[in-house]
């Protein structure tokens, strides 16, 4: 089956051009590239970079920068609309950290009829200590708030029915990996080493990384809101119990002067704050996630042009 590779590119022509050549060398000239240029201004990607590698493909140029996750979602939507069932779809970054040599290992996992998506987990990372520490905290918070474990990113291989399912989910536009978890698809993991960036520097800063983590939680907004709501209710209950105990101590004469007013005031304040937060959470739980289905071609409003690369 032919492999279609979807990747977002933003002001990263040099690294993506190296990736195209490495794709051709490791996966063969039959590989088809869907490169989504995420509104690059300084150095937009041209189809000549794909053609120079001897590959076929398209450059889907967007009207504006929509972000890494939405660019992948647009690429998946384009593939779901354009291709039939006889392709394997691979989503990966364009900077070289997702190595093209690893694609074969991902695709092998799709040979089973019981697997829809194969995702890459990392055996090793070429990252700073700060990033690794943040990633550990992020995974712990994600598990605590959503009740699920996430250990993979965008690097994955999927069968076309799975791609069509993801393309129809609104959650994919928020966070691709989290949408795979919520899709109920049959997932298999594949442990891979993370490569080094081919050229340039990453556009992702700490703020962007934190927002990326919060977007994963937004996919499971209902679960998160219920858990936070339960925690707020418990805190409110404890504050009421503390207030009752404080009044009993005051009535029995065990409280020192001024202690009762201070303790009761603090407990009342905690109760009011948690009660208000619980009410807000209950209201938001019905607003944040609609769970609707996107129609075919709904991504077109973001696309400025689609330029095709022909094999030389």
mmCIF file of C-alpha atoms in Angstrom:
data_model
loop_
_atom_site.group_PDB
_atom_site.id
_atom_site.type_symbol
_atom_site.label_atom_id
_atom_site.label_comp_id
_atom_site.label_asym_id
_atom_site.label_seq_id
_atom_site.Cartn_x
_atom_site.Cartn_y
_atom_site.Cartn_z
ATOM 1 C CA UNK A 1 0.000 0.000 0.000
ATOM 2 C CA UNK A 2 1.232 3.492 -0.799
ATOM 3 C CA UNK A 3 2.367 5.675 2.087
ATOM 4 C CA UNK A 4 1.045 9.227 2.351
ATOM 5 C CA UNK A 5 3.017 11.443 4.724
ATOM 6 C CA UNK A 6 1.286 14.454 6.294
ATOM 7 C CA UNK A 7 3.455 17.146 7.880
ATOM 8 C CA UNK A 8 3.052 20.786 8.950
ATOM 9 C CA UNK A 9 5.752 23.241 7.839
ATOM 10 C CA UNK A 10 6.174 26.747 9.237
ATOM 11 C CA UNK A 11 9.139 28.886 8.152
ATOM 12 C CA UNK A 12 11.240 25.712 7.985
ATOM 13 C CA UNK A 13 12.181 25.147 4.334
ATOM 14 C CA UNK A 14 15.734 23.948 5.015
ATOM 15 C CA UNK A 15 14.816 21.200 7.499
ATOM 16 C CA UNK A 16 11.785 20.043 5.493
ATOM 17 C CA UNK A 17 13.843 19.843 2.287
ATOM 18 C CA UNK A 18 16.312 17.531 4.027
ATOM 19 C CA UNK A 19 13.401 15.465 5.306
ATOM 20 C CA UNK A 20 11.992 15.063 1.768
ATOM 21 C CA UNK A 21 15.324 13.685 0.564
ATOM 22 C CA UNK A 22 15.589 11.315 3.517
ATOM 23 C CA UNK A 23 12.015 10.156 2.939
ATOM 24 C CA UNK A 24 12.852 9.298 -0.655
ATOM 25 C CA UNK A 25 16.002 7.437 0.414
ATOM 26 C CA UNK A 26 14.437 5.425 3.238
ATOM 27 C CA UNK A 27 10.840 4.901 2.085
ATOM 28 C CA UNK A 28 11.170 4.969 -1.684
ATOM 29 C CA UNK A 29 10.032 7.289 -4.451
ATOM 30 C CA UNK A 30 6.454 6.000 -4.241
ATOM 31 C CA UNK A 31 5.963 7.965 -0.991
ATOM 32 C CA UNK A 32 3.452 10.803 -1.385
ATOM 33 C CA UNK A 33 3.941 14.002 0.615
ATOM 34 C CA UNK A 34 1.179 16.291 1.883
ATOM 35 C CA UNK A 35 3.046 19.299 3.281
ATOM 36 C CA UNK A 36 0.822 21.878 4.978
ATOM 37 C CA UNK A 37 2.489 25.290 4.846
ATOM 38 C CA UNK A 38 1.094 26.914 7.976
ATOM 39 C CA UNK A 39 0.942 30.462 6.654
ATOM 40 C CA UNK A 40 4.694 31.005 6.275
ATOM 41 C CA UNK A 41 5.593 34.595 5.313
ATOM 42 C CA UNK A 42 9.390 34.821 5.241
ATOM 43 C CA UNK A 43 10.160 31.463 3.600
ATOM 44 C CA UNK A 44 7.042 29.737 2.276
ATOM 45 C CA UNK A 45 7.458 26.161 1.133
ATOM 46 C CA UNK A 46 7.435 25.556 -2.620
ATOM 47 C CA UNK A 47 6.630 22.320 -4.453
ATOM 48 C CA UNK A 48 10.100 22.421 -5.972
ATOM 49 C CA UNK A 49 11.502 21.152 -2.655
ATOM 50 C CA UNK A 50 9.396 17.988 -2.991
ATOM 51 C CA UNK A 51 10.203 17.595 -6.674
ATOM 52 C CA UNK A 52 13.940 17.986 -5.993
ATOM 53 C CA UNK A 53 13.752 14.906 -3.754
ATOM 54 C CA UNK A 54 12.164 12.915 -6.582
ATOM 55 C CA UNK A 55 8.823 12.596 -4.794
ATOM 56 C CA UNK A 56 5.229 13.374 -5.651
ATOM 57 C CA UNK A 57 3.035 15.410 -3.376
ATOM 58 C CA UNK A 58 1.243 18.657 -2.694
ATOM 59 C CA UNK A 59 1.875 21.818 -0.739
ATOM 60 C CA UNK A 60 -1.340 22.938 0.941
ATOM 61 C CA UNK A 61 -0.760 26.617 1.614
ATOM 62 C CA UNK A 62 -2.949 28.129 4.333
ATOM 63 C CA UNK A 63 -4.340 31.662 4.365
ATOM 64 C CA UNK A 64 -2.915 32.300 7.846
ATOM 65 C CA UNK A 65 -0.969 30.625 10.605
ATOM 66 C CA UNK A 66 -3.341 28.317 12.459
ATOM 67 C CA UNK A 67 -0.880 26.404 14.621
ATOM 68 C CA UNK A 68 0.793 23.024 14.532
ATOM 69 C CA UNK A 69 -2.216 20.897 15.527
ATOM 70 C CA UNK A 70 -4.717 22.535 13.194
ATOM 71 C CA UNK A 71 -2.253 22.262 10.319
ATOM 72 C CA UNK A 72 -2.048 18.498 10.872
ATOM 73 C CA UNK A 73 -5.846 18.303 11.110
ATOM 74 C CA UNK A 74 -6.142 20.136 7.777
ATOM 75 C CA UNK A 75 -3.631 17.732 6.217
ATOM 76 C CA UNK A 76 -5.569 14.717 7.480
ATOM 77 C CA UNK A 77 -8.811 16.225 6.176
ATOM 78 C CA UNK A 78 -7.228 16.751 2.756
ATOM 79 C CA UNK A 79 -6.043 13.134 2.667
ATOM 80 C CA UNK A 80 -9.436 11.809 3.804
ATOM 81 C CA UNK A 81 -11.142 13.750 1.007
ATOM 82 C CA UNK A 82 -8.598 12.982 -1.730
ATOM 83 C CA UNK A 83 -7.421 9.380 -1.309
ATOM 84 C CA UNK A 84 -9.110 5.996 -1.309
ATOM 85 C CA UNK A 85 -8.718 3.072 1.057
ATOM 86 C CA UNK A 86 -5.482 1.772 -0.500
ATOM 87 C CA UNK A 87 -3.058 4.046 1.377
ATOM 88 C CA UNK A 88 -1.357 4.180 4.766
ATOM 89 C CA UNK A 89 -1.216 7.656 6.293
ATOM 90 C CA UNK A 90 1.707 8.834 8.418
ATOM 91 C CA UNK A 91 1.609 12.077 10.420
ATOM 92 C CA UNK A 92 4.985 13.500 11.440
ATOM 93 C CA UNK A 93 6.883 16.715 12.092
ATOM 94 C CA UNK A 94 8.984 18.227 9.318
ATOM 95 C CA UNK A 95 12.112 19.106 11.312
ATOM 96 C CA UNK A 96 13.753 15.663 11.518
ATOM 97 C CA UNK A 97 12.932 14.851 15.135
ATOM 98 C CA UNK A 98 10.491 12.280 13.761
ATOM 99 C CA UNK A 99 12.907 10.225 11.691
ATOM 100 C CA UNK A 100 11.773 8.906 8.284
ATOM 101 C CA UNK A 101 13.706 5.691 8.908
ATOM 102 C CA UNK A 102 11.237 4.893 11.723
ATOM 103 C CA UNK A 103 8.177 4.969 9.466
ATOM 104 C CA UNK A 104 8.658 1.332 8.455
ATOM 105 C CA UNK A 105 8.394 0.235 12.099
ATOM 106 C CA UNK A 106 5.149 2.172 12.542
ATOM 107 C CA UNK A 107 3.623 0.809 9.345
ATOM 108 C CA UNK A 108 4.499 -2.779 10.278
ATOM 109 C CA UNK A 109 2.187 -2.530 13.273
ATOM 110 C CA UNK A 110 -0.779 -1.880 10.987
ATOM 111 C CA UNK A 111 -0.504 -5.381 9.501
ATOM 112 C CA UNK A 112 -2.818 -6.656 12.231
ATOM 113 C CA UNK A 113 -6.569 -6.406 11.661
ATOM 114 C CA UNK A 114 -6.942 -5.459 15.330
ATOM 115 C CA UNK A 115 -4.925 -2.241 15.010
ATOM 116 C CA UNK A 116 -6.161 1.053 13.550
ATOM 117 C CA UNK A 117 -3.377 3.427 14.615
ATOM 118 C CA UNK A 118 0.253 2.877 15.591
ATOM 119 C CA UNK A 119 1.717 5.710 17.690
ATOM 120 C CA UNK A 120 5.359 6.406 18.508
ATOM 121 C CA UNK A 121 6.455 6.500 22.125
ATOM 122 C CA UNK A 122 9.936 7.785 22.914
ATOM 123 C CA UNK A 123 12.759 5.626 24.221
ATOM 124 C CA UNK A 124 15.133 8.585 24.292
ATOM 125 C CA UNK A 125 14.852 12.337 23.793
ATOM 126 C CA UNK A 126 17.370 14.898 22.652
ATOM 127 C CA UNK A 127 15.910 17.546 24.949
ATOM 128 C CA UNK A 128 16.972 19.828 27.779
ATOM 129 C CA UNK A 129 16.541 18.879 31.432
ATOM 130 C CA UNK A 130 13.915 21.631 31.776
ATOM 131 C CA UNK A 131 11.816 20.129 28.985
ATOM 132 C CA UNK A 132 12.077 16.602 30.417
ATOM 133 C CA UNK A 133 11.018 17.812 33.875
ATOM 134 C CA UNK A 134 8.066 19.726 32.434
ATOM 135 C CA UNK A 135 7.021 16.701 30.384
ATOM 136 C CA UNK A 136 6.976 14.456 33.473
ATOM 137 C CA UNK A 137 4.813 16.988 35.344
ATOM 138 C CA UNK A 138 2.529 17.357 32.313
ATOM 139 C CA UNK A 139 1.943 13.596 32.028
ATOM 140 C CA UNK A 140 1.210 13.372 35.762
ATOM 141 C CA UNK A 141 -1.302 16.247 35.638
ATOM 142 C CA UNK A 142 -2.913 14.858 32.497
ATOM 143 C CA UNK A 143 -3.394 11.474 34.156
ATOM 144 C CA UNK A 144 -4.714 13.052 37.362
ATOM 145 C CA UNK A 145 -7.212 15.371 35.675
ATOM 146 C CA UNK A 146 -8.385 13.233 32.749
ATOM 147 C CA UNK A 147 -7.969 9.694 34.091
ATOM 148 C CA UNK A 148 -5.985 8.690 30.994
ATOM 149 C CA UNK A 149 -2.317 8.199 30.212
ATOM 150 C CA UNK A 150 -0.685 9.958 27.249
ATOM 151 C CA UNK A 151 2.844 9.054 26.199
ATOM 152 C CA UNK A 152 2.891 9.887 22.497
ATOM 153 C CA UNK A 153 2.738 12.868 20.179
ATOM 154 C CA UNK A 154 1.912 13.461 16.530
ATOM 155 C CA UNK A 155 4.182 10.800 15.013
ATOM 156 C CA UNK A 156 1.831 7.985 14.023
ATOM 157 C CA UNK A 157 0.665 5.733 11.192
ATOM 158 C CA UNK A 158 -3.004 5.041 10.535
ATOM 159 C CA UNK A 159 -5.273 3.160 8.193
ATOM 160 C CA UNK A 160 -7.588 5.236 6.055
ATOM 161 C CA UNK A 161 -10.798 4.448 8.030
ATOM 162 C CA UNK A 162 -9.037 5.768 11.131
ATOM 163 C CA UNK A 163 -7.952 8.897 9.253
ATOM 164 C CA UNK A 164 -11.531 9.537 8.131
ATOM 165 C CA UNK A 165 -12.701 9.172 11.716
ATOM 166 C CA UNK A 166 -10.085 11.621 13.014
ATOM 167 C CA UNK A 167 -10.814 14.091 10.210
ATOM 168 C CA UNK A 168 -14.481 14.181 11.240
ATOM 169 C CA UNK A 169 -13.716 14.900 14.908
ATOM 170 C CA UNK A 170 -13.674 18.491 16.160
ATOM 171 C CA UNK A 171 -11.192 17.431 18.850
ATOM 172 C CA UNK A 172 -8.487 16.779 16.234
ATOM 173 C CA UNK A 173 -8.301 20.528 15.578
ATOM 174 C CA UNK A 174 -7.465 21.067 19.252
ATOM 175 C CA UNK A 175 -4.941 18.299 19.965
ATOM 176 C CA UNK A 176 -4.153 15.416 17.595
ATOM 177 C CA UNK A 177 -2.737 12.923 20.102
ATOM 178 C CA UNK A 178 -5.535 13.505 22.619
ATOM 179 C CA UNK A 179 -8.136 13.100 19.873
ATOM 180 C CA UNK A 180 -6.631 9.703 19.016
ATOM 181 C CA UNK A 181 -7.141 8.703 22.657
ATOM 182 C CA UNK A 182 -10.756 9.893 22.649
ATOM 183 C CA UNK A 183 -11.568 8.386 19.235
ATOM 184 C CA UNK A 184 -11.992 4.820 20.594
ATOM 185 C CA UNK A 185 -9.703 3.576 17.824
ATOM 186 C CA UNK A 186 -7.568 0.505 18.461
ATOM 187 C CA UNK A 187 -4.097 1.860 19.289
ATOM 188 C CA UNK A 188 -0.741 0.118 19.329
ATOM 189 C CA UNK A 189 2.436 1.774 20.614
ATOM 190 C CA UNK A 190 5.874 1.546 19.038
ATOM 191 C CA UNK A 191 8.964 2.611 21.030
ATOM 192 C CA UNK A 192 11.276 4.771 18.906
ATOM 193 C CA UNK A 193 14.241 7.064 19.494
ATOM 194 C CA UNK A 194 13.703 10.748 18.822
ATOM 195 C CA UNK A 195 16.029 12.266 16.267
ATOM 196 C CA UNK A 196 17.826 15.598 16.200
ATOM 197 C CA UNK A 197 16.547 18.613 14.345
ATOM 198 C CA UNK A 198 18.022 18.845 10.820
ATOM 199 C CA UNK A 199 18.408 22.620 10.713
ATOM 200 C CA UNK A 200 17.260 25.838 12.349
ATOM 201 C CA UNK A 201 15.678 26.233 15.759
ATOM 202 C CA UNK A 202 12.325 25.127 17.119
ATOM 203 C CA UNK A 203 9.523 27.718 17.065
ATOM 204 C CA UNK A 204 8.021 26.217 20.221
ATOM 205 C CA UNK A 205 8.733 28.167 23.430
ATOM 206 C CA UNK A 206 7.737 27.355 26.989
ATOM 207 C CA UNK A 207 4.443 29.255 26.778
ATOM 208 C CA UNK A 208 3.523 27.446 23.567
ATOM 209 C CA UNK A 209 4.448 24.126 25.143
ATOM 210 C CA UNK A 210 2.249 24.834 28.165
ATOM 211 C CA UNK A 211 -0.680 25.815 25.926
ATOM 212 C CA UNK A 212 -0.176 22.620 23.947
ATOM 213 C CA UNK A 213 -0.523 20.638 27.165
ATOM 214 C CA UNK A 214 -3.673 22.500 28.206
ATOM 215 C CA UNK A 215 -5.238 21.841 24.805
ATOM 216 C CA UNK A 216 -4.838 18.105 25.407
ATOM 217 C CA UNK A 217 -6.920 18.518 28.564
ATOM 218 C CA UNK A 218 -9.554 20.478 26.615
ATOM 219 C CA UNK A 219 -10.286 17.367 24.547
ATOM 220 C CA UNK A 220 -11.365 15.662 27.781
ATOM 221 C CA UNK A 221 -13.021 18.789 29.180
ATOM 222 C CA UNK A 222 -16.012 16.953 30.620
ATOM 223 C CA UNK A 223 -13.859 14.463 32.547
ATOM 224 C CA UNK A 224 -11.565 17.218 33.794
ATOM 225 C CA UNK A 225 -14.458 19.438 34.879
ATOM 226 C CA UNK A 226 -16.154 16.593 36.753
ATOM 227 C CA UNK A 227 -12.942 15.733 38.625
ATOM 228 C CA UNK A 228 -12.241 19.363 39.499
ATOM 229 C CA UNK A 229 -15.890 19.798 40.511
ATOM 230 C CA UNK A 230 -15.675 16.811 42.856
ATOM 231 C CA UNK A 231 -12.482 18.208 44.386
ATOM 232 C CA UNK A 232 -14.151 21.602 44.914
ATOM 233 C CA UNK A 233 -17.156 19.932 46.518
ATOM 234 C CA UNK A 234 -14.897 18.036 48.914
ATOM 235 C CA UNK A 235 -13.080 21.254 49.859
ATOM 236 C CA UNK A 236 -16.417 23.004 50.403
ATOM 237 C CA UNK A 237 -17.604 20.111 52.566
ATOM 238 C CA UNK A 238 -14.428 20.213 54.636
ATOM 239 C CA UNK A 239 -14.804 23.978 55.124
ATOM 240 C CA UNK A 240 -18.378 23.495 56.384
ATOM 241 C CA UNK A 241 -17.221 20.750 58.743
ATOM 242 C CA UNK A 242 -14.417 23.016 59.961
ATOM 243 C CA UNK A 243 -16.907 25.813 60.581
ATOM 244 C CA UNK A 244 -19.149 23.524 62.621
ATOM 245 C CA UNK A 245 -16.170 22.364 64.693
ATOM 246 C CA UNK A 246 -15.115 25.984 65.249
ATOM 247 C CA UNK A 247 -18.616 26.884 66.521
ATOM 248 C CA UNK A 248 -18.656 23.878 68.847
ATOM 249 C CA UNK A 249 -15.275 24.828 70.283
ATOM 250 C CA UNK A 250 -16.522 28.391 70.777
ATOM 251 C CA UNK A 251 -19.681 27.168 72.511
ATOM 252 C CA UNK A 252 -17.700 24.888 74.810
ATOM 253 C CA UNK A 253 -15.302 27.671 75.707
ATOM 254 C CA UNK A 254 -12.188 26.144 74.210
ATOM 255 C CA UNK A 255 -11.541 28.965 71.711
ATOM 256 C CA UNK A 256 -9.107 31.768 72.542
ATOM 257 C CA UNK A 257 -10.216 35.387 71.970
ATOM 258 C CA UNK A 258 -10.309 36.280 68.265
ATOM 259 C CA UNK A 259 -9.579 32.708 67.152
ATOM 260 C CA UNK A 260 -13.184 31.861 66.321
ATOM 261 C CA UNK A 261 -13.769 34.909 64.123
ATOM 262 C CA UNK A 262 -10.559 34.367 62.210
ATOM 263 C CA UNK A 263 -11.076 30.631 61.669
ATOM 264 C CA UNK A 264 -14.747 30.957 60.775
ATOM 265 C CA UNK A 265 -14.057 33.825 58.361
ATOM 266 C CA UNK A 266 -11.339 31.874 56.532
ATOM 267 C CA UNK A 267 -13.522 28.753 56.289
ATOM 268 C CA UNK A 268 -16.472 30.797 55.034
ATOM 269 C CA UNK A 269 -14.286 32.411 52.389
ATOM 270 C CA UNK A 270 -12.989 28.993 51.243
ATOM 271 C CA UNK A 271 -16.556 27.678 51.059
ATOM 272 C CA UNK A 272 -17.809 30.612 48.979
ATOM 273 C CA UNK A 273 -14.860 30.416 46.568
ATOM 274 C CA UNK A 274 -15.160 26.665 46.028
ATOM 275 C CA UNK A 275 -18.944 26.903 45.685
ATOM 276 C CA UNK A 276 -18.580 29.588 43.016
ATOM 277 C CA UNK A 277 -15.891 27.584 41.207
ATOM 278 C CA UNK A 278 -18.063 24.456 41.292
ATOM 279 C CA UNK A 279 -20.989 26.394 39.801
ATOM 280 C CA UNK A 280 -18.779 27.753 37.008
ATOM 281 C CA UNK A 281 -17.465 24.250 36.304
ATOM 282 C CA UNK A 282 -20.986 22.849 36.037
ATOM 283 C CA UNK A 283 -21.923 25.609 33.585
ATOM 284 C CA UNK A 284 -18.788 25.117 31.475
ATOM 285 C CA UNK A 285 -19.269 21.347 31.296
ATOM 286 C CA UNK A 286 -22.225 21.883 28.995
ATOM 287 C CA UNK A 287 -20.451 24.449 26.813
ATOM 288 C CA UNK A 288 -16.869 23.397 26.146
ATOM 289 C CA UNK A 289 -17.390 20.188 24.239
ATOM 290 C CA UNK A 290 -20.108 19.743 21.652
ATOM 291 C CA UNK A 291 -18.817 16.443 20.257
ATOM 292 C CA UNK A 292 -20.087 17.303 16.794
ATOM 293 C CA UNK A 293 -19.003 15.857 13.471
ATOM 294 C CA UNK A 294 -17.151 17.956 10.894
ATOM 295 C CA UNK A 295 -18.427 17.769 7.352
ATOM 296 C CA UNK A 296 -16.260 16.739 4.404
ATOM 297 C CA UNK A 297 -14.423 19.741 3.014
ATOM 298 C CA UNK A 298 -14.920 21.893 6.117
ATOM 299 C CA UNK A 299 -11.196 22.666 6.072
ATOM 300 C CA UNK A 300 -11.355 24.490 2.704
ATOM 301 C CA UNK A 301 -11.920 27.939 4.209
ATOM 302 C CA UNK A 302 -8.373 27.825 5.638
ATOM 303 C CA UNK A 303 -6.687 26.850 2.358
ATOM 304 C CA UNK A 304 -5.322 29.513 0.042
ATOM 305 C CA UNK A 305 -3.986 27.169 -2.655
ATOM 306 C CA UNK A 306 -2.916 23.584 -3.286
ATOM 307 C CA UNK A 307 0.135 23.154 -5.498
ATOM 308 C CA UNK A 308 1.016 19.725 -6.842
ATOM 309 C CA UNK A 309 4.550 18.367 -7.155
ATOM 310 C CA UNK A 310 5.236 15.893 -9.957
ATOM 311 C CA UNK A 311 7.995 13.337 -9.911
ATOM 312 C CA UNK A 312 10.864 14.293 -12.194
#
